[in-house]
mmCIF file of C-alpha atoms in Angstrom:
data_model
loop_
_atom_site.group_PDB
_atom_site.id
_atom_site.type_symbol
_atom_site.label_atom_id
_atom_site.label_comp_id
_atom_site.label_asym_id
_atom_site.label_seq_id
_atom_site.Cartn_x
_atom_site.Cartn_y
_atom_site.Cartn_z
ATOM 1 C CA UNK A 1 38.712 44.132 111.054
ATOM 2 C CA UNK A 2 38.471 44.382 107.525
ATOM 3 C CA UNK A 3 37.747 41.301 105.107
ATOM 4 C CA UNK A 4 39.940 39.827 103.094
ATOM 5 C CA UNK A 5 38.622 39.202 99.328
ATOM 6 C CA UNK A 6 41.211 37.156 96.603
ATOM 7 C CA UNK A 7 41.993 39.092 93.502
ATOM 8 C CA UNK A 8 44.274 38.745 90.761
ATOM 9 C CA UNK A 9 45.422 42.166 89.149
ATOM 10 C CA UNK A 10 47.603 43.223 87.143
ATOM 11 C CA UNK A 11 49.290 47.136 86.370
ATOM 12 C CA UNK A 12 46.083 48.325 84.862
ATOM 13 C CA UNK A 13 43.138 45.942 86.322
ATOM 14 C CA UNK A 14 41.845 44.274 89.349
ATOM 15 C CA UNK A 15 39.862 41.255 89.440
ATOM 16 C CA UNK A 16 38.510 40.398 92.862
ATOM 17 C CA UNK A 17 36.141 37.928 94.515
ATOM 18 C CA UNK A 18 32.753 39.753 96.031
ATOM 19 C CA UNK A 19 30.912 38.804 99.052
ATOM 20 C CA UNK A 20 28.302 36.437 97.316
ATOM 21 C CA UNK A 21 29.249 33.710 95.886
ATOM 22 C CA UNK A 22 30.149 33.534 92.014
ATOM 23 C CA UNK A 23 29.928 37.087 92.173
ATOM 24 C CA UNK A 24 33.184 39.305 90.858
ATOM 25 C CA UNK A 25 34.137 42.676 90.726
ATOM 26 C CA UNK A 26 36.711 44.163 87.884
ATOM 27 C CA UNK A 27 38.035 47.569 87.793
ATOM 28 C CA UNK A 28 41.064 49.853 87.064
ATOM 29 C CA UNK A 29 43.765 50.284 90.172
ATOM 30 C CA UNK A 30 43.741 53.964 89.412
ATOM 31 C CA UNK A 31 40.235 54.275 89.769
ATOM 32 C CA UNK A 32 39.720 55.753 85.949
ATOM 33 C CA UNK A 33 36.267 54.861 84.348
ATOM 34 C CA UNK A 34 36.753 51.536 82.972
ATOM 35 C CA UNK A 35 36.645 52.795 78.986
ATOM 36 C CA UNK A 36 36.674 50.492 76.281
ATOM 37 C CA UNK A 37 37.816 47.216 77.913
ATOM 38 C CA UNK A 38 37.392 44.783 75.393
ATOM 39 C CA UNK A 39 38.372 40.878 76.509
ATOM 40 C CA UNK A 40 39.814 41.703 79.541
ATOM 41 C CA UNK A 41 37.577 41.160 82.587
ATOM 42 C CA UNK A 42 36.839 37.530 80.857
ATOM 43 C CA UNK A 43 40.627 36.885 80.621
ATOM 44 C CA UNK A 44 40.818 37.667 84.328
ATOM 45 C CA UNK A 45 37.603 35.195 84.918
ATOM 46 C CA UNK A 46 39.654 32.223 83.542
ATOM 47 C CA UNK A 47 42.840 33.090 85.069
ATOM 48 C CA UNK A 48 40.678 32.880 88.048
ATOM 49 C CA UNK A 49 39.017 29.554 87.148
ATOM 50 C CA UNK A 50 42.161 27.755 86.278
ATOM 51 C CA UNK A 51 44.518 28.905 89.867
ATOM 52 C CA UNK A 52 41.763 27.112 90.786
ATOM 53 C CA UNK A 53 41.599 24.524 89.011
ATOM 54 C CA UNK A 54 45.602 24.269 89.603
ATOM 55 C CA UNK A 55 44.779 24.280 93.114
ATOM 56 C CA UNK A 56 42.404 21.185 92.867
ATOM 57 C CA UNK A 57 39.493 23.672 94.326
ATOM 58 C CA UNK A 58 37.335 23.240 91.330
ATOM 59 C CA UNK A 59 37.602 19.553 89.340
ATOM 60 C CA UNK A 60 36.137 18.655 86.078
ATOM 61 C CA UNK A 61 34.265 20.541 83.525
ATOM 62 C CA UNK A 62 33.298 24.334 83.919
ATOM 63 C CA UNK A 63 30.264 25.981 81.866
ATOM 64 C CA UNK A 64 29.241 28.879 82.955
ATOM 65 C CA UNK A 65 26.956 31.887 81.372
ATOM 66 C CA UNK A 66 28.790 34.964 82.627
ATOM 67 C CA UNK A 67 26.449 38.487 83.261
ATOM 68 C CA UNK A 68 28.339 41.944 83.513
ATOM 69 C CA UNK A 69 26.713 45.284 84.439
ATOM 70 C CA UNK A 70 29.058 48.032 84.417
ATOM 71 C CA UNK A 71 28.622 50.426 87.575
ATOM 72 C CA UNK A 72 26.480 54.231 86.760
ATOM 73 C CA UNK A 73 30.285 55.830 86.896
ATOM 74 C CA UNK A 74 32.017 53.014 84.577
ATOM 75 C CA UNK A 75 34.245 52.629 87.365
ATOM 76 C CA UNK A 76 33.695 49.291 88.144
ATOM 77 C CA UNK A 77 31.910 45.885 86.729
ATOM 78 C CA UNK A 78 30.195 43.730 88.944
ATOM 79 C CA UNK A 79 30.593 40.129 87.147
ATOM 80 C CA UNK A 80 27.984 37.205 88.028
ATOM 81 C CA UNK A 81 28.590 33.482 87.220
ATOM 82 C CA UNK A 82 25.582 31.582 86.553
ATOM 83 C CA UNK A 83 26.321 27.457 86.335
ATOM 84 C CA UNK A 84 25.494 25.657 83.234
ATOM 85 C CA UNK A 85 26.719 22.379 83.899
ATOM 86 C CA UNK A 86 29.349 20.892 86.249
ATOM 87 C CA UNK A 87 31.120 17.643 85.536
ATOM 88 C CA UNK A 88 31.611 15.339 82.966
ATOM 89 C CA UNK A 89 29.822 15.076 79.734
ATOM 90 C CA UNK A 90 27.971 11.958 79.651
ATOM 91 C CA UNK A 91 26.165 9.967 76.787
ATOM 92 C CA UNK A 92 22.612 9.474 77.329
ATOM 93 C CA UNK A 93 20.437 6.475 75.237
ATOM 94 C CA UNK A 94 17.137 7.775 74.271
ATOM 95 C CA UNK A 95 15.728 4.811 74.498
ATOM 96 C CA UNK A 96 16.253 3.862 77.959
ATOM 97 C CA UNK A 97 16.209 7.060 79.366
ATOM 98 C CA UNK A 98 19.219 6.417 81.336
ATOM 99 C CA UNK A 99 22.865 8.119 80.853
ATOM 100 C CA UNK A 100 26.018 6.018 80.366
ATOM 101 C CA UNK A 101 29.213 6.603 82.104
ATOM 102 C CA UNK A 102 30.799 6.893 78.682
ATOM 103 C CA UNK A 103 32.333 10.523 78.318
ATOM 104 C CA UNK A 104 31.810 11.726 74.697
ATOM 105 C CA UNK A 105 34.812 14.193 74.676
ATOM 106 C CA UNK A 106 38.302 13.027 75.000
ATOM 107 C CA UNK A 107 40.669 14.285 78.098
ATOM 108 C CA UNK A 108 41.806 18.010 77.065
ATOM 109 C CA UNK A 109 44.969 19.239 77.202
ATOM 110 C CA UNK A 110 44.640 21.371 79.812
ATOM 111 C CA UNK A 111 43.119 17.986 81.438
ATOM 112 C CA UNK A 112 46.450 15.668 80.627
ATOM 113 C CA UNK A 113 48.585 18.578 81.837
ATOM 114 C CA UNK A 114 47.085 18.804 84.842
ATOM 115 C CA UNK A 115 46.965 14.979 85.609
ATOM 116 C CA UNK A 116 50.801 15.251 85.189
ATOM 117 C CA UNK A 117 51.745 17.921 87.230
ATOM 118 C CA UNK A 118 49.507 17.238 90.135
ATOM 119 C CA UNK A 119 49.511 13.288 89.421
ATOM 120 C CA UNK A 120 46.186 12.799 89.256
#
């Protein structure tokens, strides 16, 4: 039996989870070399991140560095997500050593409209 990957695509592209994790695959549905694709495969990346952050699969603050290498055809782009930081941004006192639970950045607005949709 075949596995089953997510993806989110549209007429032109396909953006689809790979086997590894944080590891993505972008490409055109007709198989064409991939040509001058400006924004796109990044656009598909956060559409990705926020179903699932609508979903409540990934909470709180994403940072990511982001690596592409385009395939030797330039029919395909393998995407990797490397983790910066995950969670809130905290203060930290120099002086002590020790970080505060005071967040420095107020709630976004993707933040508030996601507290009142899913109530949390």
């Amino acid at each position: 039996m075949a596995e089953k990957f997510n993806a989110i695509t549209d007429e032109t592209y396909v953006f689809i989870e790979g086997d590894k994790p944080n590891q993505f695959f972008f490409y055109r549905k007709d198989g064409e070399v991939l040509g001058d694709i400006e924004h796109e495969p990044i656009d598909f990346y956060h559409a990705w991140v926020m179903e699932k952050m609508m979903s409540g699969e990934i909470e709180g603050m994403v940072a990511n560095n982001i690596l592409s290498e385009l395939s030797d055809d330039g029919k395909c782009m393998r995407i990797t997500v490397k983790e910066i930081a995950k969670g809130p941004i905290i203060q930290i006192d120099l002086d002590e050593g020790q970080p505060s639970q005071k967040p420095v950045a107020k709630e976004t607005w993707f933040q508030k409209l996601k507290r009142k949709l899913l109530g949390n």
